Coordinates of C-alpha atoms in Angstrom, one line a residue:
M1 CA -19.8 -16.0 27.8
R2 CA -19.7 -16.1 23.9
V3 CA -17.8 -13.1 22.3
I4 CA -17.3 -11.9 18.3
L5 CA -13.8 -10.2 17.7
T6 CA -15.6 -8.4 14.3
T7 CA -14.2 -5.4 12.0
L8 CA -14.8 -4.2 8.5
H9 CA -11.8 -4.3 6.2
S10 CA -11.5 -1.8 3.2
K11 CA -11.1 -4.8 1.1
F12 CA -12.0 -8.4 0.9
V13 CA -8.4 -9.6 0.6
H14 CA -7.3 -8.0 3.8
T15 CA -7.0 -9.6 6.8
S16 CA -6.6 -8.8 10.3
L17 CA -3.5 -9.1 12.6
A18 CA -5.1 -7.6 15.8
L19 CA -8.0 -9.7 16.3
P20 CA -6.1 -13.6 16.0
L21 CA -3.6 -11.6 18.8
L22 CA -6.8 -10.8 20.8
A23 CA -8.1 -14.2 20.6
A24 CA -4.8 -15.6 21.4
Y25 CA -4.6 -13.9 24.6
C26 CA -8.1 -13.7 25.7
R27 CA -8.6 -17.2 26.0
H28 CA -10.8 -18.5 29.3
P29 CA -12.1 -21.9 29.6
G30 CA -15.6 -20.3 30.1
R31 CA -15.0 -18.3 27.3
T32 CA -15.8 -18.7 23.6
L33 CA -14.0 -16.4 21.1
L34 CA -15.2 -15.8 17.5
I35 CA -13.3 -13.9 14.9
R36 CA -15.6 -12.7 11.8
E37 CA -14.4 -10.4 9.5
Y38 CA -16.6 -8.6 7.1
T39 CA -15.8 -5.3 4.8
V40 CA -17.4 -1.8 4.4
H41 CA -18.9 -2.5 1.0
E42 CA -21.1 -5.2 2.6
P43 CA -24.8 -4.2 3.3
K44 CA -25.1 -3.1 7.1
E45 CA -28.2 -5.5 7.4
T46 CA -26.0 -8.5 5.9
V47 CA -23.6 -7.9 8.8
L48 CA -26.1 -7.3 12.0
A49 CA -27.5 -10.6 10.6
A50 CA -24.5 -12.3 10.5
L51 CA -23.1 -11.2 13.8
L52 CA -26.6 -11.8 15.6
A53 CA -26.9 -15.3 13.9
E54 CA -23.8 -16.1 16.5
Q55 CA -25.9 -15.5 19.1
P56 CA -23.3 -13.6 21.4
D57 CA -23.2 -11.8 24.7
V58 CA -20.5 -9.4 23.4
V59 CA -19.4 -8.0 20.5
A60 CA -16.3 -6.1 20.2
F61 CA -15.2 -4.2 17.1
S62 CA -11.7 -3.3 16.0
V63 CA -12.3 0.5 14.2
Y64 CA -9.7 2.2 12.0
L65 CA -10.1 5.3 10.0
W66 CA -11.7 3.4 6.8
N67 CA -14.6 1.7 9.0
R68 CA -15.0 4.5 12.0
A69 CA -18.4 5.7 10.7
A70 CA -20.0 2.0 9.1
T71 CA -18.9 0.2 12.7
L72 CA -20.8 2.9 15.0
E73 CA -23.5 2.7 12.8
L74 CA -23.4 -1.2 12.8
A75 CA -23.1 -1.1 16.7
D76 CA -26.3 1.3 17.0
A77 CA -28.3 -1.4 15.4
L78 CA -27.2 -4.1 17.1
A79 CA -28.3 -2.8 20.6
V80 CA -31.8 -2.0 18.8
A81 CA -31.9 -5.5 17.3
R82 CA -30.7 -7.0 20.7
P83 CA -31.2 -5.6 23.5
G84 CA -28.5 -6.3 26.6
L85 CA -26.0 -7.3 24.3
R86 CA -22.5 -5.5 25.1
V87 CA -20.3 -3.7 22.6
I88 CA -17.0 -2.8 23.2
L89 CA -15.0 -0.8 20.6
G90 CA -11.0 -0.5 20.5
G91 CA -8.4 0.2 17.8
P92 CA -6.6 3.6 17.0
E93 CA -9.2 5.3 15.5
I94 CA -11.3 5.3 18.4
S95 CA -8.6 5.2 21.7
F96 CA -8.6 8.8 21.9
D97 CA -12.1 9.6 21.7
G98 CA -13.6 10.8 25.0
P99 CA -17.3 10.4 27.2
E100 CA -18.6 11.9 24.1
L101 CA -18.7 9.0 22.5
F102 CA -20.9 7.1 25.0
E103 CA -23.5 10.4 24.7
R104 CA -23.8 10.5 20.9
H105 CA -23.8 6.2 21.1
P106 CA -25.9 4.6 24.0
A107 CA -25.0 1.3 22.2
I108 CA -21.6 1.4 23.3
D109 CA -20.6 -0.7 26.2
A110 CA -16.9 -0.1 26.5
V111 CA -13.8 1.6 24.8
V112 CA -10.4 -0.2 25.3
H113 CA -7.7 2.7 24.6
G114 CA -4.7 1.6 23.0
E115 CA -3.0 -1.6 22.9
G116 CA -5.6 -4.0 23.6
E117 CA -4.4 -7.4 24.8
I118 CA -4.3 -6.8 28.4
P119 CA -7.4 -4.5 28.9
L120 CA -9.7 -6.4 27.3
K121 CA -8.8 -9.6 28.5
A122 CA -9.4 -7.6 32.1
L123 CA -12.5 -6.1 30.7
L124 CA -14.1 -9.7 29.9
D125 CA -12.9 -11.3 33.0
S126 CA -14.7 -8.6 34.9
W127 CA -17.9 -9.1 33.0
Q128 CA -17.8 -12.6 33.1
Q129 CA -17.4 -12.9 37.0
G130 CA -20.7 -10.4 37.5
N131 CA -18.1 -7.4 38.2
Q132 CA -17.6 -3.6 36.7
P133 CA -14.0 -3.2 35.8
H134 CA -13.1 -1.2 38.4
G135 CA -9.3 -0.5 38.1
V136 CA -8.7 -2.2 34.6
A137 CA -6.4 0.6 33.1
R138 CA -7.3 1.6 29.6
V139 CA -10.6 0.8 29.7
S140 CA -14.1 3.4 29.9
W141 CA -17.2 2.1 30.3
R142 CA -20.7 2.7 31.3
N143 CA -22.6 1.6 34.4
D144 CA -25.9 3.3 36.4
Q145 CA -23.7 6.4 37.3
G146 CA -22.2 7.5 34.0
V147 CA -19.3 6.9 31.8
M148 CA -16.3 5.4 34.3
T149 CA -12.9 5.9 33.0
A150 CA -9.8 3.8 34.6
P151 CA -6.3 5.4 34.7
D152 CA -3.8 4.5 32.1
G153 CA -1.6 1.8 32.3
P154 CA 1.5 0.3 30.8
P155 CA 1.8 -2.0 27.5
L156 CA 2.2 -5.3 27.9
Q157 CA 6.0 -5.6 27.8
N158 CA 7.1 -9.7 27.0
L159 CA 5.3 -10.2 23.7
D160 CA 6.1 -13.4 23.9
D161 CA 3.0 -13.7 26.5
I162 CA 0.6 -13.8 23.7
P163 CA 0.3 -16.8 22.8
S164 CA 1.0 -17.5 18.3
P165 CA -2.0 -17.1 16.8
F166 CA -1.1 -19.4 13.6
P167 CA -1.1 -22.7 15.0
L168 CA -4.0 -21.8 17.0
G169 CA -5.8 -21.7 13.6
L170 CA -6.8 -18.5 14.3
V171 CA -5.4 -16.7 11.2
D172 CA -7.3 -16.7 8.0
L173 CA -5.1 -17.8 5.4
S174 CA -7.1 -18.2 2.9
R175 CA -6.8 -14.4 1.0
G176 CA -3.3 -14.9 0.2
L177 CA -2.2 -11.8 2.6
V178 CA -1.3 -12.7 5.9
Y179 CA 0.2 -9.7 8.3
L180 CA 2.9 -10.3 10.9
E181 CA 4.5 -8.5 13.2
T182 CA 8.1 -9.1 15.3
S183 CA 8.1 -5.8 17.1
R184 CA 5.8 -2.7 18.3
G185 CA 6.7 0.5 18.5
C186 CA 9.4 2.7 17.1
P187 CA 12.5 4.7 18.1
Y188 CA 11.6 7.9 16.2
R189 CA 8.7 10.3 17.0
C190 CA 7.6 11.8 13.5
A191 CA 5.0 13.8 14.3
F192 CA 2.5 12.8 12.0
C193 CA 2.2 9.2 12.8
M194 CA 0.4 7.6 16.1
S195 CA 4.0 5.8 16.9
A196 CA 5.3 9.5 18.3
L197 CA 3.4 8.0 21.4
D198 CA 5.4 5.3 22.0
A199 CA 9.1 5.7 20.9
S200 CA 10.4 2.1 22.8
V201 CA 10.3 -0.7 21.1
R202 CA 9.2 -3.9 22.2
S203 CA 10.7 -7.2 20.2
Y204 CA 9.4 -10.4 20.2
S205 CA 11.9 -13.0 20.9
M206 CA 13.9 -14.3 18.0
Q207 CA 12.7 -17.9 18.7
R208 CA 9.1 -16.5 18.6
I209 CA 10.1 -14.7 15.4
R210 CA 11.8 -17.5 13.7
A211 CA 8.9 -20.1 14.9
D212 CA 6.0 -17.6 13.0
L213 CA 8.1 -17.1 10.2
L214 CA 8.5 -20.9 9.5
W215 CA 4.9 -22.0 10.3
L216 CA 3.9 -19.1 7.6
I217 CA 6.9 -20.2 5.2
R218 CA 5.4 -24.5 5.8
H219 CA 2.1 -23.3 4.9
E220 CA 3.4 -21.5 1.4
V221 CA 1.4 -18.0 2.3
P222 CA 1.7 -16.1 -1.0
C223 CA 2.2 -12.8 1.1
I224 CA 3.8 -12.1 4.4
K225 CA 3.7 -7.8 5.1
L226 CA 5.5 -7.2 8.4
V227 CA 3.4 -4.1 10.0
D228 CA 6.7 -3.1 12.3
R229 CA 7.0 0.3 11.6
T230 CA 10.8 0.5 11.6
F231 CA 11.6 -3.3 10.9
N232 CA 15.4 -2.8 10.8
Y233 CA 15.3 -0.3 13.8
D234 CA 18.2 -2.9 14.9
A235 CA 20.2 -3.7 12.2
A236 CA 22.0 -7.0 13.7
R237 CA 18.2 -8.3 14.3
A238 CA 17.2 -7.1 10.7
R239 CA 20.0 -9.3 9.1
D240 CA 18.7 -12.7 11.2
I241 CA 15.5 -12.0 10.5
F242 CA 16.9 -11.6 7.0
R243 CA 18.9 -14.5 6.5
F244 CA 16.4 -17.0 8.2
I245 CA 14.1 -15.9 5.1
M246 CA 16.5 -16.3 2.3
E247 CA 17.4 -19.6 4.5
N248 CA 13.9 -21.2 4.7
N249 CA 11.7 -19.7 2.2
R250 CA 10.1 -21.8 -0.8
V251 CA 7.5 -19.4 -2.6
S252 CA 6.0 -16.6 -0.2
K253 CA 6.9 -13.0 -0.8
F254 CA 7.6 -10.7 2.2
H255 CA 6.8 -6.9 2.6
F256 CA 9.1 -4.7 4.9
E257 CA 8.4 -1.0 6.1
I258 CA 12.2 0.0 6.9
G259 CA 14.1 3.0 7.2
A260 CA 16.5 3.3 4.1
H261 CA 19.0 5.6 5.7
L262 CA 19.8 3.1 8.8
L263 CA 21.1 0.4 6.4
D264 CA 24.5 -0.6 6.9
D265 CA 27.1 -2.0 4.9
A266 CA 26.8 -5.5 6.2
T267 CA 23.0 -5.6 5.3
L268 CA 23.0 -4.0 1.7
T269 CA 25.6 -6.6 1.1
L270 CA 23.1 -9.7 2.3
L271 CA 20.6 -8.2 0.5
E272 CA 22.9 -8.4 -2.6
Q273 CA 22.1 -12.1 -2.4
V274 CA 18.1 -12.4 -2.0
P275 CA 16.1 -13.8 -4.3
P276 CA 14.6 -11.6 -7.0
E277 CA 11.4 -10.7 -6.2
M278 CA 11.3 -11.9 -2.5
F279 CA 11.4 -8.5 -0.7
Q280 CA 9.5 -5.6 -1.2
F281 CA 10.5 -2.6 1.1
E282 CA 8.4 0.4 1.7
I283 CA 10.5 3.4 2.4
G284 CA 8.7 6.8 3.8
V285 CA 11.3 9.4 2.6
Q286 CA 8.0 12.0 3.0
S287 CA 9.8 14.8 2.2
T288 CA 13.1 15.7 1.1
L289 CA 12.9 19.8 2.5
P290 CA 15.5 19.7 5.2
K291 CA 12.8 22.6 7.4
T292 CA 10.1 20.1 7.1
L293 CA 11.9 17.0 8.0
E294 CA 12.8 19.2 11.0
A295 CA 9.3 20.6 11.6
I296 CA 7.9 17.2 11.6
R297 CA 10.8 15.7 13.9
R298 CA 11.9 13.2 11.2
E299 CA 15.6 12.4 11.8
T300 CA 17.1 11.1 8.7
S301 CA 20.1 11.4 6.3
L302 CA 18.8 12.2 3.0
E303 CA 21.9 11.4 1.5
Q304 CA 22.4 8.4 3.2
L305 CA 18.9 7.4 2.1
E306 CA 19.6 8.3 -1.3
T307 CA 22.6 6.0 -1.5
N308 CA 21.3 3.2 0.1
V309 CA 18.7 3.4 -2.1
Q310 CA 20.5 3.6 -5.5
R311 CA 22.5 0.6 -4.2
L312 CA 19.1 -1.7 -3.6
R313 CA 17.9 -0.1 -7.1
D314 CA 20.6 -1.5 -8.5
T315 CA 21.0 -5.2 -7.6
G316 CA 17.4 -5.5 -9.4
R317 CA 16.3 -8.2 -6.6
I318 CA 14.0 -6.0 -4.0
H319 CA 10.7 -4.0 -4.8
L320 CA 11.1 -0.6 -3.7
H321 CA 8.0 1.4 -2.8
L322 CA 8.5 5.0 -1.8
D323 CA 6.5 7.8 -0.1
L324 CA 5.8 11.2 -0.2
I325 CA 3.6 13.1 2.1
A326 CA 2.4 16.2 0.4
G327 CA 0.3 19.3 3.3
L328 CA 3.6 18.8 5.8
P329 CA 4.7 21.9 7.6
G330 CA 7.1 24.6 5.4
Q331 CA 6.6 22.7 2.7
G332 CA 4.8 24.2 -0.8
L333 CA 3.9 23.0 -4.2
T334 CA 7.2 24.0 -5.9
S335 CA 9.2 22.2 -3.2
F336 CA 7.2 19.3 -3.1
L337 CA 7.1 18.7 -7.1
R338 CA 11.2 18.7 -6.3
S339 CA 10.8 16.1 -4.0
V340 CA 9.0 14.6 -6.6
D341 CA 11.8 14.4 -9.3
R342 CA 14.5 14.0 -6.6
V343 CA 12.9 10.7 -5.2
M344 CA 11.8 9.7 -9.1
A345 CA 15.5 10.4 -10.0
L346 CA 15.6 7.2 -7.4
R347 CA 13.8 5.1 -10.2
P348 CA 11.4 3.3 -7.3
H349 CA 9.0 0.9 -8.7
H350 CA 6.3 2.7 -7.4
L351 CA 6.2 6.1 -5.7
Q352 CA 3.3 7.2 -3.6
L353 CA 2.0 10.5 -3.4
E354 CA -0.3 11.0 0.0
P355 CA -1.9 14.2 1.5
V356 CA -1.0 14.4 5.3
K357 CA -3.8 12.8 7.4
L358 CA -3.9 14.7 10.6
L359 CA -4.6 11.4 12.8
P360 CA -6.3 11.6 17.0
G361 CA -3.7 11.6 19.2
S362 CA -0.6 12.4 16.7
P363 CA 1.4 15.5 17.5
L364 CA 0.6 17.4 14.1
R365 CA -3.1 17.3 14.6
R366 CA -2.6 18.4 18.6
D367 CA -0.2 21.1 16.9
A368 CA -2.5 21.9 13.9
A369 CA -3.9 25.4 15.0
A370 CA -1.0 26.4 15.9
S371 CA 0.5 25.3 13.0
G372 CA -2.0 26.5 10.6
L373 CA -2.9 23.2 9.2
R374 CA -6.6 22.6 8.3
F375 CA -8.3 19.8 8.2
D376 CA -11.5 17.7 7.0
P377 CA -12.8 16.5 10.5
H378 CA -14.0 13.0 9.6
P379 CA -11.8 10.3 8.4
P380 CA -9.5 10.0 7.3
Y381 CA -8.8 13.7 8.5
T382 CA -7.0 14.9 5.3
V383 CA -5.2 18.1 5.3
L384 CA -7.3 20.5 3.1
T385 CA -5.2 23.8 3.3
T386 CA -2.1 24.8 4.9
P387 CA 0.2 28.2 4.8
D388 CA 1.7 26.7 2.3
L389 CA -0.8 25.1 -0.1
T390 CA -4.2 26.0 -0.9
F391 CA -6.8 23.7 -1.5
E392 CA -6.6 23.6 -5.2
E393 CA -2.6 23.0 -4.9
L394 CA -3.7 20.2 -3.1
E395 CA -5.8 18.8 -5.5
R396 CA -3.2 18.8 -8.2
L397 CA -1.0 17.2 -6.3
R398 CA -3.6 14.6 -6.0
G399 CA -4.6 14.5 -9.4
I400 CA -0.6 13.9 -10.0
S401 CA -1.0 11.0 -7.6
R402 CA -3.5 9.7 -9.5
L403 CA -1.9 9.7 -12.4
L404 CA 1.5 8.1 -11.2
D405 CA -0.9 5.2 -10.1
L406 CA -2.5 4.7 -13.3
T407 CA 1.2 4.7 -15.0
W408 CA 4.7 4.3 -13.5
N409 CA 3.3 2.4 -10.5
S410 CA 1.2 0.5 -12.4
E411 CA 4.3 -0.5 -14.5
R412 CA 2.1 1.3 -18.0
L413 CA 3.3 4.0 -19.9
Q414 CA 7.4 4.0 -18.1
E415 CA 9.0 5.2 -21.5
F416 CA 6.4 7.2 -22.5
L417 CA 6.8 9.4 -18.9
E418 CA 10.8 9.2 -19.3
Q419 CA 10.4 10.6 -22.9
L420 CA 7.7 13.6 -21.5
T421 CA 10.3 14.8 -19.2
V422 CA 12.8 16.0 -21.8
P423 CA 10.0 18.6 -23.2
Y424 CA 8.6 19.4 -20.1
G425 CA 12.3 19.6 -18.6
G426 CA 11.6 17.2 -15.6
L427 CA 8.9 14.6 -14.4
S428 CA 7.0 16.8 -12.4
E429 CA 6.3 19.3 -14.7
A430 CA 5.2 16.7 -17.5
L431 CA 3.1 15.2 -14.9
G432 CA 1.6 18.6 -14.4
A433 CA 0.8 19.3 -18.0
L434 CA -0.8 15.7 -18.3
E435 CA -2.8 16.3 -15.2
R436 CA -4.4 19.8 -16.3
F437 CA -5.6 18.1 -19.3
W438 CA -6.4 15.4 -17.6
R439 CA -8.7 17.8 -15.1
R440 CA -9.9 20.1 -18.0
H441 CA -11.3 17.0 -20.1
G442 CA -12.9 15.7 -16.5
L443 CA -10.9 12.3 -16.8
F444 CA -10.3 12.2 -13.1
R445 CA -14.2 11.4 -12.9
R446 CA -14.1 8.2 -15.4
L447 CA -13.0 5.0 -14.7
L448 CA -11.0 4.6 -17.7
S449 CA -9.8 0.9 -19.2
Q450 CA -6.3 0.3 -20.0
R451 CA -6.9 1.1 -23.9
S452 CA -9.0 4.5 -23.0
L453 CA -6.0 5.4 -21.0
F454 CA -3.3 5.0 -24.0
E455 CA -6.1 7.0 -26.1
E456 CA -6.4 9.9 -23.7
C457 CA -2.7 10.0 -23.3
W458 CA -2.5 10.1 -27.5
N459 CA -5.3 13.1 -27.1
F460 CA -2.6 14.9 -25.1
L461 CA 0.0 14.5 -27.2
R462 CA -2.0 15.3 -30.0
C463 CA -3.3 18.6 -28.6
E464 CA -0.5 19.8 -25.9
S465 CA 3.3 18.5 -27.1
P466 CA 5.4 20.4 -28.9
Q467 CA 5.3 19.6 -32.7
E468 CA 9.3 18.8 -32.9
Y469 CA 8.7 16.0 -29.8
R470 CA 5.3 14.4 -31.1
Q471 CA 6.7 11.6 -32.9
I472 CA 9.2 10.6 -30.6
L473 CA 6.5 10.9 -27.5
Q474 CA 3.8 9.2 -30.2
E475 CA 6.6 5.7 -30.6
A476 CA 7.0 5.9 -27.1
L477 CA 3.5 5.5 -26.0
A478 CA 3.1 2.8 -28.7
R479 CA 6.0 0.5 -27.4
D480 CA 4.0 0.8 -24.1
F481 CA 0.9 -0.3 -25.0
A482 CA 2.2 -3.0 -27.2
R483 CA 4.3 -4.2 -24.3
I484 CA 1.1 -5.0 -21.9
E485 CA -2.0 -5.0 -24.6
R486 CA -1.9 -8.1 -27.0
V487 CA -3.7 -6.4 -29.9
A488 CA -5.5 -7.5 -33.3
P489 CA -4.3 -5.5 -36.0
A490 CA -7.9 -4.9 -37.3
K491 CA -8.3 -2.8 -33.9
A492 CA -5.2 -1.1 -33.1
P493 CA -5.0 2.3 -32.1
E494 CA -4.0 5.0 -34.4
F495 CA -0.8 6.0 -32.6
L496 CA 0.3 2.5 -33.8
N497 CA 2.2 2.4 -37.1
L498 CA 1.3 -1.0 -38.3
D499 CA 2.4 0.2 -42.3
L500 CA 5.2 -2.7 -43.1
Q501 CA 6.8 -2.6 -46.3
S502 CA 6.3 -6.4 -48.3
D503 CA 10.1 -7.5 -47.4
E504 CA 9.8 -6.7 -43.6
V505 CA 6.5 -8.7 -43.9
Q506 CA 8.2 -11.4 -45.0
R507 CA 10.8 -11.6 -42.2
V508 CA 7.9 -11.4 -39.9
R509 CA 6.6 -14.2 -41.0
E510 CA 9.9 -16.0 -40.8
R511 CA 10.4 -15.0 -37.6
V512 CA 6.9 -16.1 -36.3
R513 CA 7.4 -19.3 -37.9
L514 CA 10.4 -20.0 -35.6
E515 CA 9.2 -18.8 -32.4
T516 CA 5.6 -21.1 -33.3
D517 CA 8.4 -23.9 -33.9
R518 CA 9.9 -23.2 -30.3
I519 CA 6.8 -23.9 -28.0
K520 CA 4.7 -26.4 -30.1
G521 CA 3.8 -29.4 -27.8
Q522 CA 4.1 -27.1 -24.9
G523 CA 0.2 -26.0 -24.7
I524 CA 1.2 -22.1 -25.5
K525 CA -1.1 -20.0 -27.7
L526 CA 1.2 -17.3 -29.7
Q527 CA 0.1 -14.3 -31.2
H528 CA 1.5 -11.1 -32.7
L529 CA 1.9 -7.7 -33.4
A530 CA 4.7 -5.8 -35.8
C531 CA 5.0 -2.1 -35.8
V532 CA 7.3 0.3 -37.6
F533 CA 9.5 2.8 -35.8
F534 CA 12.1 5.4 -36.1
H535 CA 13.2 6.8 -32.9
I536 CA 14.2 3.9 -30.7
P537 CA 16.9 4.5 -28.4
G538 CA 20.5 3.6 -29.9
R539 CA 18.5 3.3 -33.6
E540 CA 17.9 6.9 -34.0
N541 CA 16.3 8.2 -37.6
Q542 CA 16.5 4.4 -38.4
R543 CA 13.5 2.7 -39.7
T544 CA 13.1 -0.6 -37.4
V545 CA 10.2 -3.0 -37.3
L546 CA 9.5 -4.1 -33.6
L547 CA 7.6 -7.9 -33.4
F548 CA 5.7 -8.4 -30.3
V549 CA 5.3 -11.9 -29.4
Y550 CA 2.4 -13.2 -27.1
L551 CA 2.5 -16.0 -25.2
T552 CA -0.2 -17.5 -23.0
R553 CA -1.7 -20.6 -21.4
P554 CA -4.1 -21.4 -18.9
G555 CA -3.6 -19.9 -15.9
A556 CA -0.4 -17.8 -16.3
T557 CA 0.1 -14.3 -17.2
M558 CA 0.9 -13.5 -20.6
Q559 CA 4.4 -13.2 -21.2
V560 CA 5.7 -10.6 -24.0
K561 CA 9.1 -10.7 -26.0
Q562 CA 10.0 -8.1 -28.0
I563 CA 12.3 -8.6 -31.0
A564 CA 13.8 -6.0 -33.3
L565 CA 14.2 -7.3 -37.3

């Protein structure tokens, strides 16, 4: 039997963890298992031809929010092009569909519900033996009598029973990003999350975890993203893994989803020793409104979370990515914007604002009608209105989220945003004003270059900002721009002040000569820009020349030095 395990990613850089784990578990002497990964952006005909060229007997798709429609279209085309080919669907996006899925898509032969290793292996074993999969838990299948559904069954209890896919060569290492799981399940029951259906947590053994980590570390995978729902549910276990990575890692970076409120003093003390930029933490705050947290059954101490995040931020060693979710029960526009201000006061490196998605099977979707949550019936099932938020208000929040991504999250315009909070009284109000300008001028519909982004912020200042703050904001905008964009003086935007006096020009020449001598013979190219400022923090109302020195070499990121003269 020749079986293709496949999926359609949203981006080429993404890789699958599910498919290698399934391939490792479902091995059989009389079975050839192939992993083939594509993206939703590839033409359907191209993917169809590639799959059929492999001459498979079975094609099994892993289905997610972003690829459901494309996967179902591809499955229908497969059945027409190759009658007799068996098609299996599995994954979180398809697990809660009933018999109507088979009625709408005659190409589908079977659906695996929930965790896939046990049911997929049993299904393939049955077909390989010429049998129907009667008694195989968590499988629905089509036969001459119609659609049959087996009873539910427990998931795999000992995760070590899944052979590691890494030494078997089943994982694509060429894309720079590899996913790794050390546990399944979550001890919490947040209503918006699929993990609310499985409150138990199963962990791989520490021996297996160390072996997988060491294999990836030795292969110098650039980025290793752990997919555990709450990685530090067990503080001692988390410390063991953190310590192992710190002792053995050379070049890899690690991403963890953690509960910041669960960090104890011993873990925080250990994390003060992690090498800078080795770890990135994604922390779901979701809301700072107590009644909303209670409504979604999210057990957390906001005060402890804030204390721990601040301690992590103070070390300057770990990249912090914090999340807030709009459209949750009980939270309106004003209270959500207060959450934005409260979380941004912690100065995360990245703040993600997302509307809630009512995922199939989640408690929030089950109770949506009773809660008054109305959502798009098609993936990704985004909330459209709530009793507390109109569609227009959710759109405003989506615009603010987009502006955060363009500015703070991309490490652009950070000083500008901080200065903008002064006249507007807070970051959320400042972003709200910028969002109104962006929407009024149709800028969300345009793909802006980096320079255009800054120029539109300058247009906003000229049109909207109070006159008494304008020069301060203009200079913050100019410094942000000069730090990230190499500028030729002849093509400098008008918000840069290049009007140097003769003695300042001389000082610039002398310093450029000194900087050039320092890098002589190192294969580094030096360019520079000098600007005049009057409102530099610590030098208010004092004319100051800032020299920006841009250092570039082939294959390396540009380095920028800012020198006050």
